[in-house]
């Protein structure tokens, strides 16, 4: 075979490899972009200056303006989602609404960066729910890491050590814990319902239920301001469309195309980027809080790491 013939026969394979590499890189970049969108959510919320109830309700209402047309188009294409699964979507949405209110309250008490890290408490709660509901055994790794995770949460919030000036660590860890528990419940119900052939409809239904739950809880707790003015509207619009809708579109379409451990590692960019973004708006966690955040991220990474093809499925981000 001549040199030219060798190059000719190798050319298509080389081009195919380049195409395959490019195709493999696209979902990775999509998850990174989606994680960046989610990590900015707490900063958008804080800059809006609105209370917890207002932020939670309006972010859902604004997201529905995009999700409803997309869901209607999807149901025309694949049919109506079965009632049983829609009921699970709605139940998940109620928990999501509670989560959003308490998470927004945590942002106000311990800051955007720390509140985002506290939400990772769901990594502890989710396996416990699976154990109680379906009898799934807890791994030795989980039993080892759960106390470390909880210690990291306490350090990050400032409940242990020295908190950041102006923060309320007791309220922060309480609000963050409630948010983490209810978010884990949301993820658990959404996983039970499954997407089936629908992808937009479950998120649309859960977001609608979250809006109702946030309106009730937020209205009773903090009140809801339906006219927060500018620039609050602008920041809430960015929170809804960038931190929720765009992030969901990017991540949920890319994760199925990645190995579980790869997706899990990329999703850990969310608290890391949120911590960095918090510094840009004048947040300065203490060294103890920084160490707690690092402990939480490390524990989540180790818990999520698994051998290729045998690891747990990566859970979707806050999508509502």
XYZ file of C-alpha atoms in Angstrom, residues 177-298:
122
model
C -31.643 22.334 56.101
C -35.335 22.715 55.279
C -34.421 23.673 51.715
C -32.111 20.662 51.356
C -34.679 18.215 52.749
C -37.557 19.469 50.598
C -35.321 19.625 47.516
C -34.362 15.984 48.094
C -38.077 15.146 48.291
C -38.664 16.983 45.030
C -35.875 15.053 43.306
C -37.139 11.760 44.715
C -40.697 12.247 43.444
C -39.497 13.478 40.062
C -37.318 10.391 39.746
C -40.249 8.114 40.697
C -42.421 9.760 38.062
C -39.665 9.729 35.491
C -39.664 11.709 32.289
C -40.958 8.801 30.147
C -41.398 10.316 26.705
C -42.070 13.760 28.214
C -39.262 16.107 29.199
C -40.818 19.582 29.421
C -44.247 18.653 30.796
C -43.028 17.292 34.163
C -40.996 20.433 34.800
C -43.898 22.665 33.745
C -46.342 20.885 36.081
C -43.927 20.944 39.011
C -43.170 24.623 38.417
C -46.895 25.471 38.428
C -47.350 23.614 41.730
C -44.231 25.306 43.098
C -45.700 28.718 42.233
C -48.859 27.903 44.216
C -46.893 26.549 47.193
C -44.563 29.555 47.172
C -47.535 31.919 46.993
C -49.174 30.304 50.036
C -46.048 29.881 52.182
C -44.412 33.122 51.063
C -47.656 35.066 51.426
C -48.107 33.886 55.011
C -44.451 34.259 56.004
C -42.873 37.241 54.260
C -45.647 38.596 52.054
C -45.411 38.864 48.269
C -44.719 42.097 46.434
C -46.189 41.837 42.927
C -44.582 45.091 41.865
C -41.003 45.102 43.184
C -39.937 47.688 40.604
C -36.675 47.970 38.704
C -33.997 46.701 38.816
C -35.627 43.926 40.879
C -37.697 42.788 37.875
C -34.566 42.515 35.773
C -32.718 40.370 38.308
C -35.755 38.146 38.865
C -36.140 37.711 35.114
C -32.484 36.656 34.897
C -33.004 34.304 37.857
C -35.987 32.668 36.168
C -34.843 32.440 32.565
C -31.103 31.923 33.075
C -30.953 30.133 36.426
C -33.936 27.877 35.767
C -35.200 27.509 32.200
C -31.895 27.813 30.324
C -30.012 25.783 32.930
C -32.622 23.026 32.732
C -32.549 22.929 28.946
C -28.766 22.673 28.923
C -28.253 20.152 31.703
C -31.162 17.741 31.323
C -30.491 17.292 27.615
C -26.743 16.749 28.142
C -26.596 14.526 31.259
C -28.031 11.375 29.592
C -25.158 11.532 27.087
C -22.477 11.475 29.804
C -21.206 8.774 32.132
C -22.766 9.176 35.615
C -19.480 9.960 37.363
C -18.618 12.558 34.718
C -21.950 14.319 35.099
C -21.692 14.238 38.885
C -18.242 15.816 38.813
C -19.369 18.561 36.426
C -22.429 19.383 38.542
C -20.098 20.097 41.468
C -19.109 23.229 39.588
C -22.371 24.779 40.844
C -21.369 25.395 44.491
C -17.779 26.197 43.491
C -18.838 28.824 40.951
C -21.503 30.172 43.320
C -18.851 30.642 45.998
C -16.647 32.531 43.540
C -19.531 34.692 42.299
C -20.432 35.552 45.875
C -17.019 37.185 46.240
C -17.801 39.490 43.306
C -20.775 41.011 45.150
C -18.880 41.674 48.352
C -19.471 38.457 50.286
C -16.499 37.410 52.403
C -17.049 34.088 54.195
C -14.719 33.466 57.107
C -11.901 30.913 56.802
C -13.988 28.491 58.859
C -16.933 28.862 56.490
C -14.660 28.471 53.478
C -13.265 25.266 54.968
C -16.800 24.002 55.598
C -17.782 24.695 51.991
C -14.696 22.829 50.779
C -15.558 19.882 53.029
C -19.107 19.735 51.656
C -17.924 19.852 48.039
C -15.287 17.174 48.680
